[in-house]
Coordinates of C-alpha atoms in Angstrom, one line a residue:
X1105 CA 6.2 0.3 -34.3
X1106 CA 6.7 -1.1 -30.9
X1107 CA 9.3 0.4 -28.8
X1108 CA 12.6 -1.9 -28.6
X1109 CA 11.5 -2.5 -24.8
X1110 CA 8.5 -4.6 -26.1
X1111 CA 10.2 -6.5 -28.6
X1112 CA 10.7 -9.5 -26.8
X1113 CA 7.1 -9.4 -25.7
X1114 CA 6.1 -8.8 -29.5
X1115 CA 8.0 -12.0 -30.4
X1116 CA 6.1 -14.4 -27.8
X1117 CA 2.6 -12.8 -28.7
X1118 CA 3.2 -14.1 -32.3
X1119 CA 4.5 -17.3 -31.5
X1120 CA 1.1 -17.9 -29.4
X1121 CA -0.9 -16.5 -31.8
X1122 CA 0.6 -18.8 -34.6
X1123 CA 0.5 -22.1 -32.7
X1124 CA -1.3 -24.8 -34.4
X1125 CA -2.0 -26.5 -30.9
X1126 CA -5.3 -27.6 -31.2
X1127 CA -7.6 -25.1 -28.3
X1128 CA -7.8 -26.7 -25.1
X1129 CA -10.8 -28.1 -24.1
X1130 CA -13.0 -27.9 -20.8
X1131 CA -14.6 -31.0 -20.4
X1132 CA -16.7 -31.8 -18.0
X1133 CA -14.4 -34.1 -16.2
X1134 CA -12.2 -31.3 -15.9
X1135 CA -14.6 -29.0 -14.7
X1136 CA -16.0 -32.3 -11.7
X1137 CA -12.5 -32.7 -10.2
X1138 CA -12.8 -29.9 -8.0
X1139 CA -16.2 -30.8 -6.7
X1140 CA -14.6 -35.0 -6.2
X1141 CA -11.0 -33.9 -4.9
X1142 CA -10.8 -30.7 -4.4
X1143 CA -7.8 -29.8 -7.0
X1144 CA -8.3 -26.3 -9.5
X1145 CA -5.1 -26.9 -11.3
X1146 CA -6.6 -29.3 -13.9
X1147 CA -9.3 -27.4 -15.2
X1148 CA -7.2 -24.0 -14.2
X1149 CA -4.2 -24.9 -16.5
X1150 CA -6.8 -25.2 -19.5
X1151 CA -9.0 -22.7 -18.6
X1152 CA -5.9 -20.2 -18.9
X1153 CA -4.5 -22.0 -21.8
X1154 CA -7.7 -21.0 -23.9
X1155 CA -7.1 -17.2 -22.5
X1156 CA -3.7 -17.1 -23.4
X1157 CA -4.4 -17.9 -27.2
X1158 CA -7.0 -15.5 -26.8
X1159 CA -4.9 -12.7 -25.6
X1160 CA -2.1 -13.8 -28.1
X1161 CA -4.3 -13.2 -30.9
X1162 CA -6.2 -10.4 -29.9
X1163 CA -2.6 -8.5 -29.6
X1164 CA -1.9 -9.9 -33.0
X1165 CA -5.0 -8.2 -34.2
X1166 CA -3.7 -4.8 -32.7
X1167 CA -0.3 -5.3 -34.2
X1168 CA -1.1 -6.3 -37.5
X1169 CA -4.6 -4.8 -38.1
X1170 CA -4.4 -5.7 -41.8
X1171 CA -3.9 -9.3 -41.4
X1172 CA -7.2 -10.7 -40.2
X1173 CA -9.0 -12.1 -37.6
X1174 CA -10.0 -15.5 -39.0
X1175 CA -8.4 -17.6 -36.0
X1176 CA -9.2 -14.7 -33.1
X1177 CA -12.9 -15.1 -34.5
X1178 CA -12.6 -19.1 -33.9
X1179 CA -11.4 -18.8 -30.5
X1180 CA -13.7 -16.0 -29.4
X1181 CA -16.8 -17.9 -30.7
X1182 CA -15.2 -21.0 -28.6
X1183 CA -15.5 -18.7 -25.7
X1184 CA -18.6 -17.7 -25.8
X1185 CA -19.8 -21.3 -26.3
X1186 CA -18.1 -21.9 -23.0
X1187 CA -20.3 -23.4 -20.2
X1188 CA -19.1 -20.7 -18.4
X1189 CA -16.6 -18.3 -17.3
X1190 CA -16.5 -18.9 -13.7
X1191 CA -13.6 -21.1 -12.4
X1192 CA -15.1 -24.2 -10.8
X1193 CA -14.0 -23.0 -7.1
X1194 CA -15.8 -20.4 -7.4
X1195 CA -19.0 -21.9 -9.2
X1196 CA -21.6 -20.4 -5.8
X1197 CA -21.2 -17.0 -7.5
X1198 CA -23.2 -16.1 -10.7
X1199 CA -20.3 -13.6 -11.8
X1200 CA -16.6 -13.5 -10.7
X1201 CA -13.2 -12.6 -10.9
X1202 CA -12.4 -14.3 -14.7
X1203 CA -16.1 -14.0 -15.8
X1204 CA -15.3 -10.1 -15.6
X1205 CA -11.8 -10.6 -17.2
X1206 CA -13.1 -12.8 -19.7
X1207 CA -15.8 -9.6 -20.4
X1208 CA -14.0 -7.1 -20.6
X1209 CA -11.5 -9.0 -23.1
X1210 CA -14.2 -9.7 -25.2
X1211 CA -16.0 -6.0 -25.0
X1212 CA -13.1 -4.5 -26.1
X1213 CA -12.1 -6.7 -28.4
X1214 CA -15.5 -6.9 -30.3
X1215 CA -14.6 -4.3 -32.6
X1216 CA -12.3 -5.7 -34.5
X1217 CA -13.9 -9.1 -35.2
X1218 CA -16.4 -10.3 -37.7
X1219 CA -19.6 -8.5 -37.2
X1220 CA -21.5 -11.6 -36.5
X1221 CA -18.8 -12.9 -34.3
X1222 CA -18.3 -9.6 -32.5
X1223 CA -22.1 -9.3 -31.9
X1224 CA -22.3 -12.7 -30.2
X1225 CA -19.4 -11.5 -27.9
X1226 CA -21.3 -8.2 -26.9
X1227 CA -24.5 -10.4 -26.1
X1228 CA -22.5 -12.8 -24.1
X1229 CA -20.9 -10.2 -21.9
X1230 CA -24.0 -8.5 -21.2
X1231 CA -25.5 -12.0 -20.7
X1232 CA -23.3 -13.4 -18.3
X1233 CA -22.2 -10.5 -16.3
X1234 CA -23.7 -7.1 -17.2
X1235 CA -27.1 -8.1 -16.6
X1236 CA -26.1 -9.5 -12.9
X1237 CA -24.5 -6.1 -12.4
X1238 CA -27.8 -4.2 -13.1
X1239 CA -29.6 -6.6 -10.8
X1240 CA -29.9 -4.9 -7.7
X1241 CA -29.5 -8.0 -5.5
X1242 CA -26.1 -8.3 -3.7
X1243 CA -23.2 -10.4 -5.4
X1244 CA -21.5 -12.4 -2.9
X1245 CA -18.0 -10.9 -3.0
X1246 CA -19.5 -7.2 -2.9
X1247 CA -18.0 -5.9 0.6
X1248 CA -15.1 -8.2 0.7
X1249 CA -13.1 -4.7 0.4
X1250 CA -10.1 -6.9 -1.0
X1251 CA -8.6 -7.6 -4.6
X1252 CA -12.5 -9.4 -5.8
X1253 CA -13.9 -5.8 -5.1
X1254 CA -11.6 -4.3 -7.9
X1255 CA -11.1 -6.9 -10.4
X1256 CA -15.1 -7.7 -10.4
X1257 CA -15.9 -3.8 -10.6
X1258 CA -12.6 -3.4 -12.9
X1259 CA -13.2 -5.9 -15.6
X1260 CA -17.0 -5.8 -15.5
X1261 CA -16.9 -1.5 -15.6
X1262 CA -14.6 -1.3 -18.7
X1263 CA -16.6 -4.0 -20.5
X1264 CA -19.7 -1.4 -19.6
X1265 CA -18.0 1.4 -21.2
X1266 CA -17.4 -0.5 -23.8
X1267 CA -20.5 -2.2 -25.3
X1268 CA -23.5 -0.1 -23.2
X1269 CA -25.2 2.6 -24.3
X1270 CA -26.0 3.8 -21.4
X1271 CA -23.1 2.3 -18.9
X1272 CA -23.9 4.8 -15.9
X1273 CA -25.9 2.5 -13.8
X1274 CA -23.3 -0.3 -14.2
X1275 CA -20.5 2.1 -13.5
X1276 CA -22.1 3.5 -10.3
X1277 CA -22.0 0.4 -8.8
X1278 CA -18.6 -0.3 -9.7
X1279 CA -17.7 3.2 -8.6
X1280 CA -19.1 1.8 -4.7
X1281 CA -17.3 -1.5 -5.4
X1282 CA -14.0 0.7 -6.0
X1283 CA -14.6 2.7 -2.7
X1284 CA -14.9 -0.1 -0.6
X1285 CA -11.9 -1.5 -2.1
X1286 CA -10.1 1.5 -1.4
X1287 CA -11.0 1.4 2.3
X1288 CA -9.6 -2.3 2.3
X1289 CA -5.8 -0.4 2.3
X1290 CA -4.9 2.0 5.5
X1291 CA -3.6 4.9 5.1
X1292 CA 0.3 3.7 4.4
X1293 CA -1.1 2.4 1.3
X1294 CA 0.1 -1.0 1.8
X1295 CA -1.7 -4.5 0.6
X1296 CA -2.1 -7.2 3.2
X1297 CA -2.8 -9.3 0.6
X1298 CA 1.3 -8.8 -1.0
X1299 CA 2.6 -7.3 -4.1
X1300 CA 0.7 -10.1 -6.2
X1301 CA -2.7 -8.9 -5.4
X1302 CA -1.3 -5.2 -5.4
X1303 CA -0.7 -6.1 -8.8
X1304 CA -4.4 -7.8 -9.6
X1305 CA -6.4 -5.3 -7.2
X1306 CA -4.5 -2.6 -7.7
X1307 CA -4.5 -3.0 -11.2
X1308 CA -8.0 -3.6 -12.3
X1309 CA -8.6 -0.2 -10.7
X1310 CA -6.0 2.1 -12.0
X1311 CA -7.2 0.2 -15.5
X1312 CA -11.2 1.4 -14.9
X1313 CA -10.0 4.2 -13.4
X1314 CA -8.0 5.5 -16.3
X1315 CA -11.0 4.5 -18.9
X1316 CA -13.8 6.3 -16.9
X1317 CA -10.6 9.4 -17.3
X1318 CA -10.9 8.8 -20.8
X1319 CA -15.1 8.4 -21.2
X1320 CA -16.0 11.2 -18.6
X1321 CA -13.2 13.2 -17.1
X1322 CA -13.7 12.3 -13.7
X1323 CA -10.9 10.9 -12.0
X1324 CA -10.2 8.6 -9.5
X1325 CA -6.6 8.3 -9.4
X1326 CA -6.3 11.9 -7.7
X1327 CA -6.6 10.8 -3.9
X1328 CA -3.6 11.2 -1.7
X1329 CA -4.3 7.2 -0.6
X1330 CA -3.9 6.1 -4.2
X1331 CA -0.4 8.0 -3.9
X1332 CA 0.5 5.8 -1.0
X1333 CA -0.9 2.6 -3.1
X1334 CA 1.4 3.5 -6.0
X1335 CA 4.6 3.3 -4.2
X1336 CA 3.6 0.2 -2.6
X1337 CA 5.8 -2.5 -4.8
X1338 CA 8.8 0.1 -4.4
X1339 CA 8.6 0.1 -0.5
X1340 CA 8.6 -3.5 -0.3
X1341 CA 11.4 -4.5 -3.1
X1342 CA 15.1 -5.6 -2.5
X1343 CA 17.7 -3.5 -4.1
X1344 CA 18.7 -6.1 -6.0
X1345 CA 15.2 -7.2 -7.2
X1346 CA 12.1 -9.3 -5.7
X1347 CA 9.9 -8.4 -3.7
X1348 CA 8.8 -9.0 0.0
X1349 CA 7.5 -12.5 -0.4
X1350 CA 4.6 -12.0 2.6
X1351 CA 1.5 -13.4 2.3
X1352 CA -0.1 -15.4 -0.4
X1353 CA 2.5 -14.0 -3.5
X1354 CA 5.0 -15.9 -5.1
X1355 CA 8.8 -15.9 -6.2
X1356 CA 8.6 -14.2 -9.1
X1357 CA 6.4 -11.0 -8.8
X1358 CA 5.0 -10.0 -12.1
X1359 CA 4.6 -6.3 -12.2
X1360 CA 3.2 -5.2 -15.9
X1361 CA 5.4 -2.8 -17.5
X1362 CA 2.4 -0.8 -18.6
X1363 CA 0.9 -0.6 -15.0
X1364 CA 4.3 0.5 -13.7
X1365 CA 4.7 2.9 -16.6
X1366 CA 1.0 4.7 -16.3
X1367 CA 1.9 5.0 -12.5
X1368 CA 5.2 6.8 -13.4
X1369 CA 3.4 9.1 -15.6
X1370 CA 0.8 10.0 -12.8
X1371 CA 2.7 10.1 -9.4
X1372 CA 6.3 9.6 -10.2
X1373 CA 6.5 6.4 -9.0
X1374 CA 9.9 4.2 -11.2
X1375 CA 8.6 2.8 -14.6
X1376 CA 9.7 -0.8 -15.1
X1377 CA 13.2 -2.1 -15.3
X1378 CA 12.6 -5.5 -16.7
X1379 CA 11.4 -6.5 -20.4
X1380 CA 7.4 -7.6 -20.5
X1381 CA 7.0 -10.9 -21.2
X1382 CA 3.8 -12.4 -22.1
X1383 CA 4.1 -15.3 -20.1
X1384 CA 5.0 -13.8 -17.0
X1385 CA 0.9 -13.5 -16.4
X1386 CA 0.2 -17.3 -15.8
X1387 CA -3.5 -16.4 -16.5
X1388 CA -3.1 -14.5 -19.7
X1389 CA -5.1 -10.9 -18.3
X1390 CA -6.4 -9.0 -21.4
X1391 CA -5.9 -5.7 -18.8
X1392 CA -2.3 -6.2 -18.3
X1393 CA -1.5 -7.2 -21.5
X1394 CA -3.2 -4.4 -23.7
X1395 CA -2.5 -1.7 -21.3
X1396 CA 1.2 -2.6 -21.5
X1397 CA 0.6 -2.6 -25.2
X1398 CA -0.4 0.7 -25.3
X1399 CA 1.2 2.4 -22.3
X1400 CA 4.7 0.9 -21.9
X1401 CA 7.6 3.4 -21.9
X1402 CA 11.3 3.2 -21.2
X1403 CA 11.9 3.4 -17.5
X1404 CA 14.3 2.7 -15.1
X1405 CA 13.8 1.5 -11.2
X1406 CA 14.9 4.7 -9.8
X1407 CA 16.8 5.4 -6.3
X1408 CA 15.0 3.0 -2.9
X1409 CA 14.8 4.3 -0.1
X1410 CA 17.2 2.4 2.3
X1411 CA 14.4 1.8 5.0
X1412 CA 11.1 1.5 4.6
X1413 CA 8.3 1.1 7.4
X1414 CA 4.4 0.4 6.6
X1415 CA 2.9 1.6 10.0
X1416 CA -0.6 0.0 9.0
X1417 CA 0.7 -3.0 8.1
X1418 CA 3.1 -3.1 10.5
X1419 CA 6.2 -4.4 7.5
X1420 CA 9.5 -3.2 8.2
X1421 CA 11.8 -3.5 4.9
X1422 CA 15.8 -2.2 5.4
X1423 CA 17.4 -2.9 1.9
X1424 CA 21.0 -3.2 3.8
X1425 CA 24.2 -2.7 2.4
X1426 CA 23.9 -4.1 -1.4
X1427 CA 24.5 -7.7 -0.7
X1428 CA 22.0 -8.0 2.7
X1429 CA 18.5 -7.6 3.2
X1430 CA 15.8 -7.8 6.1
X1431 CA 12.3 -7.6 6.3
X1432 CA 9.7 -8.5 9.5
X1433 CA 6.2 -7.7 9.7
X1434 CA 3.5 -7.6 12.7
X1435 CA 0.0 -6.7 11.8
X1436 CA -2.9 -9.4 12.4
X1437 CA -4.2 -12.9 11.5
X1438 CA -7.4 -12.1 10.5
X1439 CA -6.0 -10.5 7.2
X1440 CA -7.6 -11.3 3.2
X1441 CA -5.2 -14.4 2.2
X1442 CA -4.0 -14.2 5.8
X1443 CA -1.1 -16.6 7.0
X1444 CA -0.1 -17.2 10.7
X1445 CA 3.5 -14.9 10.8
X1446 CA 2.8 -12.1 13.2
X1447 CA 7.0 -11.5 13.9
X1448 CA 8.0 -13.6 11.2
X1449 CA 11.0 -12.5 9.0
X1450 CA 13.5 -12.9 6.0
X1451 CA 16.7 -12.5 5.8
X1452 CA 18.2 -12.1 2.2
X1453 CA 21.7 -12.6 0.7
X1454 CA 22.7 -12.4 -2.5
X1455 CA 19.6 -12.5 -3.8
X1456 CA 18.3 -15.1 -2.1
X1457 CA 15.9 -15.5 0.7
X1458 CA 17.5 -18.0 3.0
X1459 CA 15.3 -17.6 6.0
X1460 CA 12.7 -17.1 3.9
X1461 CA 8.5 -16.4 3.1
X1462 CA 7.1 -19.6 1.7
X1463 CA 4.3 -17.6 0.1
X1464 CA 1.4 -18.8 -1.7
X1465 CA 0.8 -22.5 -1.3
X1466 CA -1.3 -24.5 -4.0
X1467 CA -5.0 -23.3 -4.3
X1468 CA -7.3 -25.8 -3.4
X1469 CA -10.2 -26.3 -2.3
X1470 CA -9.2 -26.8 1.6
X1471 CA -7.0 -23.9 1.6
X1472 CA -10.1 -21.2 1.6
X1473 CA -12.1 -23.3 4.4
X1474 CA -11.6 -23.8 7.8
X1475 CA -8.9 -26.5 7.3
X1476 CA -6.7 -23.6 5.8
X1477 CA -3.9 -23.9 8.5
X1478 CA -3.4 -27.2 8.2
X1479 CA -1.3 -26.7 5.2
X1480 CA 2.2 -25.7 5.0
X1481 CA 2.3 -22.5 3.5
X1482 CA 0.0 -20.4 5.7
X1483 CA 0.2 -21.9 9.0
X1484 CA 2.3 -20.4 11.7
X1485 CA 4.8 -23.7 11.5
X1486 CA 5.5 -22.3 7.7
X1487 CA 7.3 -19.8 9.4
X1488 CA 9.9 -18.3 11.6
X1489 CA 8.6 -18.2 14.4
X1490 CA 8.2 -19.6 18.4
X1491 CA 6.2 -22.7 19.2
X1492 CA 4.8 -22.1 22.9
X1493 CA 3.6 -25.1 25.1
X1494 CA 3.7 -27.0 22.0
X1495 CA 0.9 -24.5 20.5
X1496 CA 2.0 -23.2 17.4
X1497 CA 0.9 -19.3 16.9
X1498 CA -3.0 -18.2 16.1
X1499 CA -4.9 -15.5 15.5
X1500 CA -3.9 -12.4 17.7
X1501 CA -2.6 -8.9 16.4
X1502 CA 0.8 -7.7 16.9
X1503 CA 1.5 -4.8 19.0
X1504 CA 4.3 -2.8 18.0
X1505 CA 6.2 -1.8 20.6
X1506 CA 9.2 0.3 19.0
X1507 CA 10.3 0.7 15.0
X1508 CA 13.2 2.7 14.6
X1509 CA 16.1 3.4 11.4
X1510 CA 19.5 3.5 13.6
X1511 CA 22.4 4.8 11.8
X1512 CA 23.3 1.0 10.8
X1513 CA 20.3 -0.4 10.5
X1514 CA 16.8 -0.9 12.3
X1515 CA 15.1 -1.6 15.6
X1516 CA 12.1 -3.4 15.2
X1517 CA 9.6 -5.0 18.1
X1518 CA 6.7 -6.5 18.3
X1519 CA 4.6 -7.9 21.5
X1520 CA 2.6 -11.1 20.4
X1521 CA 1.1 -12.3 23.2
X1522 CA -2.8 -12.4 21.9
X1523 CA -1.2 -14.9 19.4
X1524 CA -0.3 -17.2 22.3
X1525 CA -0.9 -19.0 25.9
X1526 CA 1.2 -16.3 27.3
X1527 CA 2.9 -13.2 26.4
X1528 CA 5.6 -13.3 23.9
X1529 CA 8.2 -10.1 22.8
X1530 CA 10.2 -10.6 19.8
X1531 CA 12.5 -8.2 19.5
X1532 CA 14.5 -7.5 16.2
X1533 CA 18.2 -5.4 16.0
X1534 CA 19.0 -5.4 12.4
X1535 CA 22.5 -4.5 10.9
X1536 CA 22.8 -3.6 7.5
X1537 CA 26.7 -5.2 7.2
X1538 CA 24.7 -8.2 7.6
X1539 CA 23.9 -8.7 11.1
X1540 CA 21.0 -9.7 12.6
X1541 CA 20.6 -9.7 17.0
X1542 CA 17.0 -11.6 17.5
X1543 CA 15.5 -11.3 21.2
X1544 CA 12.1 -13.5 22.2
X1545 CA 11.1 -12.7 25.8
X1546 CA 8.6 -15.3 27.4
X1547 CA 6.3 -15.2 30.2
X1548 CA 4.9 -18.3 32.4
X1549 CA 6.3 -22.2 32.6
X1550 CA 5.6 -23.2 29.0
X1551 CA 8.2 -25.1 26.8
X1552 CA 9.3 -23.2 24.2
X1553 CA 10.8 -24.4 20.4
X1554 CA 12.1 -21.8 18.0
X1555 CA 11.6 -22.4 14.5
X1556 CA 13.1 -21.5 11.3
X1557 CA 12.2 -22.2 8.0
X1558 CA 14.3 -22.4 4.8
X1559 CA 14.0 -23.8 1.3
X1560 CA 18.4 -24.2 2.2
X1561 CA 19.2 -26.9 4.4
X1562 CA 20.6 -26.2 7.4
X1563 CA 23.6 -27.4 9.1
X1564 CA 23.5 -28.0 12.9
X1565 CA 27.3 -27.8 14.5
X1566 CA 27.5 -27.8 18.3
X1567 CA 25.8 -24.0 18.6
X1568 CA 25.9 -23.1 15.7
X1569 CA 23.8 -23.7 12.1
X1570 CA 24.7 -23.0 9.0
X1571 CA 22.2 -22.3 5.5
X1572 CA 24.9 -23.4 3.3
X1573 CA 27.3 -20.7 4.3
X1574 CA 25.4 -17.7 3.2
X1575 CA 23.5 -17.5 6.9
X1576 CA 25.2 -18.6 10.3
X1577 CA 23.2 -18.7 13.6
X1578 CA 24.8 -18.9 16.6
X1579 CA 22.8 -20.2 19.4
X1580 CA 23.1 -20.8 23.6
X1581 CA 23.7 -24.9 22.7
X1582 CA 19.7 -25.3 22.6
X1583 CA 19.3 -29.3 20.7
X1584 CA 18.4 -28.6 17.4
X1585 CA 16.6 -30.6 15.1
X1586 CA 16.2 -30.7 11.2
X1587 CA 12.5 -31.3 9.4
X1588 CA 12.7 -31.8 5.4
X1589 CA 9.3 -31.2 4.4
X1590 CA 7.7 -31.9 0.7
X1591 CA 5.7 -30.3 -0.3
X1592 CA 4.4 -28.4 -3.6
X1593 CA 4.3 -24.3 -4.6
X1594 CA 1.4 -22.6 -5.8
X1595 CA 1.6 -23.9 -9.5
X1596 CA 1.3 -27.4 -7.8
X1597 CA 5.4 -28.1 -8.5
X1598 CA 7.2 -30.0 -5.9
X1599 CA 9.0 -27.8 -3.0
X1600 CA 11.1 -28.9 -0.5
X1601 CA 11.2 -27.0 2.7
X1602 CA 13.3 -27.2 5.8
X1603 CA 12.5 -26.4 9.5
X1604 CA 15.1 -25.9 11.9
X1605 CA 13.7 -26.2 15.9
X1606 CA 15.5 -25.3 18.6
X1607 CA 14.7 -26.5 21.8
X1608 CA 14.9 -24.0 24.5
X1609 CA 15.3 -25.8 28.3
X1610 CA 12.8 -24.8 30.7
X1611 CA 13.6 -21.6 32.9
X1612 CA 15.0 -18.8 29.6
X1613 CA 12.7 -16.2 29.9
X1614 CA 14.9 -14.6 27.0
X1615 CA 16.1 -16.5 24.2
X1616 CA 18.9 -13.8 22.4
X1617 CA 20.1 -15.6 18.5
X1618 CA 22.7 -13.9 16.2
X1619 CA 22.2 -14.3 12.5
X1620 CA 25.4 -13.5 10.6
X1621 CA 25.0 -13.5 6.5
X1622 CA 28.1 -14.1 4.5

């Protein structure tokens, strides 16, 4: 019997699994619309549709064992007739991320199904991507050291274990995908990438990890650096929930209660504080789902530390005084999933980020080529953050220059310079009553705009502007102009944004703002 925690999530996995939707289908059309226009959500939103009854009723099969498998043998046998498993934008790669997921759902899986149906599956995942692994040509996104390192190695490794009966020369390589992963993340343990792809990377190899524990005793959670990686999503949360919204993440951060709970168990680390739900995974991961299955446990989110400072990463995250919150980060623009926000910042109140991270925009094709900055959501002017000659910010590292816990609050200051025509110190004095004292410090005769982006629309009054009462800027008088911007998240739904600019007169070499939330 499920513990009371997974009730809720026991509910929704029946309801999928008893839906007499007909499957989705992939038709070629579908599958063509990335190559013509460039859009994955099309194909995407089926692709995961057919996953999600999959995982439905695989769970089913593990809740109920006595009451068959008639409709999870359908929809695996539709799976493996399946043109492929790779998602269209990524169709120049033999094997990836969701050709491993979809194997290692089916290896383990395989089982419980009919014999002839669960053979097929095991010939299929050794087809498709166990064979590839045993090739000793390079795949393409071996030594990308990011998230594709440990989902690829992750998925494909477990569905080794699984169905081989010799898995050692598959798991070797997946052992030196898993190291290489593991050097992607400094010391500080914290992901570039955000807390979403702490949850996918990280994930996928505390979920091999834990199954080469279990066929072979050797264990690769017991590094001090997959300590630090633990307590990444608790270093970067707000007190009163979210999650540092940097990088290519979105809103709502789905952490799996059985990843949060394993962690707990192993270094400590709080255990989940929210109920699972199965939809909170848009693409329906077998990993997440069965290991919260199995490893769930009652937990709680345990003290924060008030401060918290990421030297590698260069994020600074002060939780403030219950109702406030402020994070900044430095680091560099050449990051996996980068966006343009070296000094860029939120400032939260009441649970709302009102100068605020934009995060992920929509996947397309365009957004992973060299035309990447020309969207919203990673470009510098998705940000908040100084325009310079009229040159928005690009590429550089931030220097940090001081990052210090006062008794109130933080100090926090970055130079910026390689990220513009001239040098360019931004200087952050955070207090935790809700007070925040902003310093930029130019060099050289360029014109300078300050820019501030919020999905609140902001009120210009003389020198002042307001985000709807819960932030207040008070300003020198500079003219200030309002931008509303449409524009559409990451699941392609329609955003608006808005973009203050301030226009500082020539001659400031120091522009000093006040932020005071409410």
């Amino acid at each position: 019997m499920l513990d009371h925690v997974l009730s809720g999530l026991e509910r929704e996995i029946r309801e999928v699994a008893a839906s007499d939707e007909p499957l989705p289908t992939l038709p070629w059309s579908a599958f063509r619309e990335f190559r013509l226009t460039g859009d994955r959500l099309g194909y995407e939103r089926r692709y995961f549709g057919r996953r999600a009854r999959l995982a439905a009723l695989a769970a089913r099969a593990l809740l109920d064992p006595a009451a068959g498998t008639r409709e999870l043998d359908d929809v695996v046998w539709a799976t493996c007739d399946e043109y492929t498993w790779v998602l269209p934008a990524h169709q120049r790669m033999p094997v990836d991320l969701f050709a491993c997921e979809t194997a290692h759902t089916l290896a383990e899986i395989a089982p419980r199904l009919d014999p002839e149906v669960g053979g097929r599956a095991r010939a299929e995942v050794v087809r498709r991507v166990l064979d590839r692994f045993l090739d000793p040509r390079p795949m393409e996104w071996e030594g990308f050291a990011n998230n594709w390192e440990a989902v690829c190695a992750g998925g494909a490794g477990m569905a080794a274990l699984a169905v081989l009966d010799d898995p050692a020369p598959v798991v070797e390589r997946c052992r030196a995908a898993m190291r290489r992963f593991l050097d992607g993340y400094g010391a500080d343990g914290g992901c570039v990438e955000g807390v979403e792809y702490w949850v996918y990377g990280f994930g996928y190899f505390v979920y091999f990890a834990e199954a080469l524990r279990e066929h072979t005793g050797e264990d690769l959670l017991d590094d001090p650096k997959v300590a630090e990686m633990a307590a990444f999503p608790h270093r970067v949360r707000f007190a009163d929930g979210g999650h540092v919204p940097f990088s290519d993440t979105t809103p709502d951060t789905f952490l799996p209660a059985g990843l949060l709970s394993r962690l707990a168990e192993r270094f400590g680390t709080p255990g989940p504080d929210v109920v699972p739900s199965f939809h909170a995974d848009h693409c329906y991961r077998w990993a997440h789902l069965s290991r919260t299955l199995a490893w769930s446990r009652p937990g709680g989110g345990g003290p924060l530390e008030t401060t918290s400072y990421l030297p590698d990463l260069a994020w600074v995250i002060d939780r403030g005084a219950g109702r406030y919150a402020f994070a900044a980060k430095g680091g560099h623009n050449d990051e996996p999933h980068n966006h343009d926000d070296l000094g860029h910042f939120v400032l939260r109140v009441a649970g709302r980020n009102v100068l605020d991270d934009l995060g992920a925009g929509e996947y397309t094709r365009d957004y992973f080529t060299d035309k990447r900055y020309t969207f919203l959501h990673p470009s510098a002017e998705g940000h908040s953050l100084p325009v310079v000659g009229g040159v928005p910010q690009r590429g550089g590292r931030a220097e940090v220059l001081e990052c210090a816990e006062t008794p109130d609050g933080v100090v926090f200051a970055l130079d910026l310079g390689s990220a513009y025509p001239s040098r360019v110190i931004r200087r952050f004095r955070w207090h935790r009553h809700g007070r925040l004292d902003l310093r930029d410090e130019f060099t050289g005769e360029h014109a300078v705009e300050e820019v501030f982006v919020s999905r609140v629309r902001p009120e210009p009054r003389g020198s002042q502007v307001s985000w709807g009462g819960l932030v207040v800027l008070d300003h020198p008088g500079f003219a200030a102009t309002v931008e509303a911007i449409d524009t559409r998240d990451h699941f392609g739904r329609p955003d608006t944004v808005y973009r203050l600019r301030l226009r500082v007169p020539p001659g400031h070499p120091a522009v000093d703002l006040r932020f005071t939330c409410h």
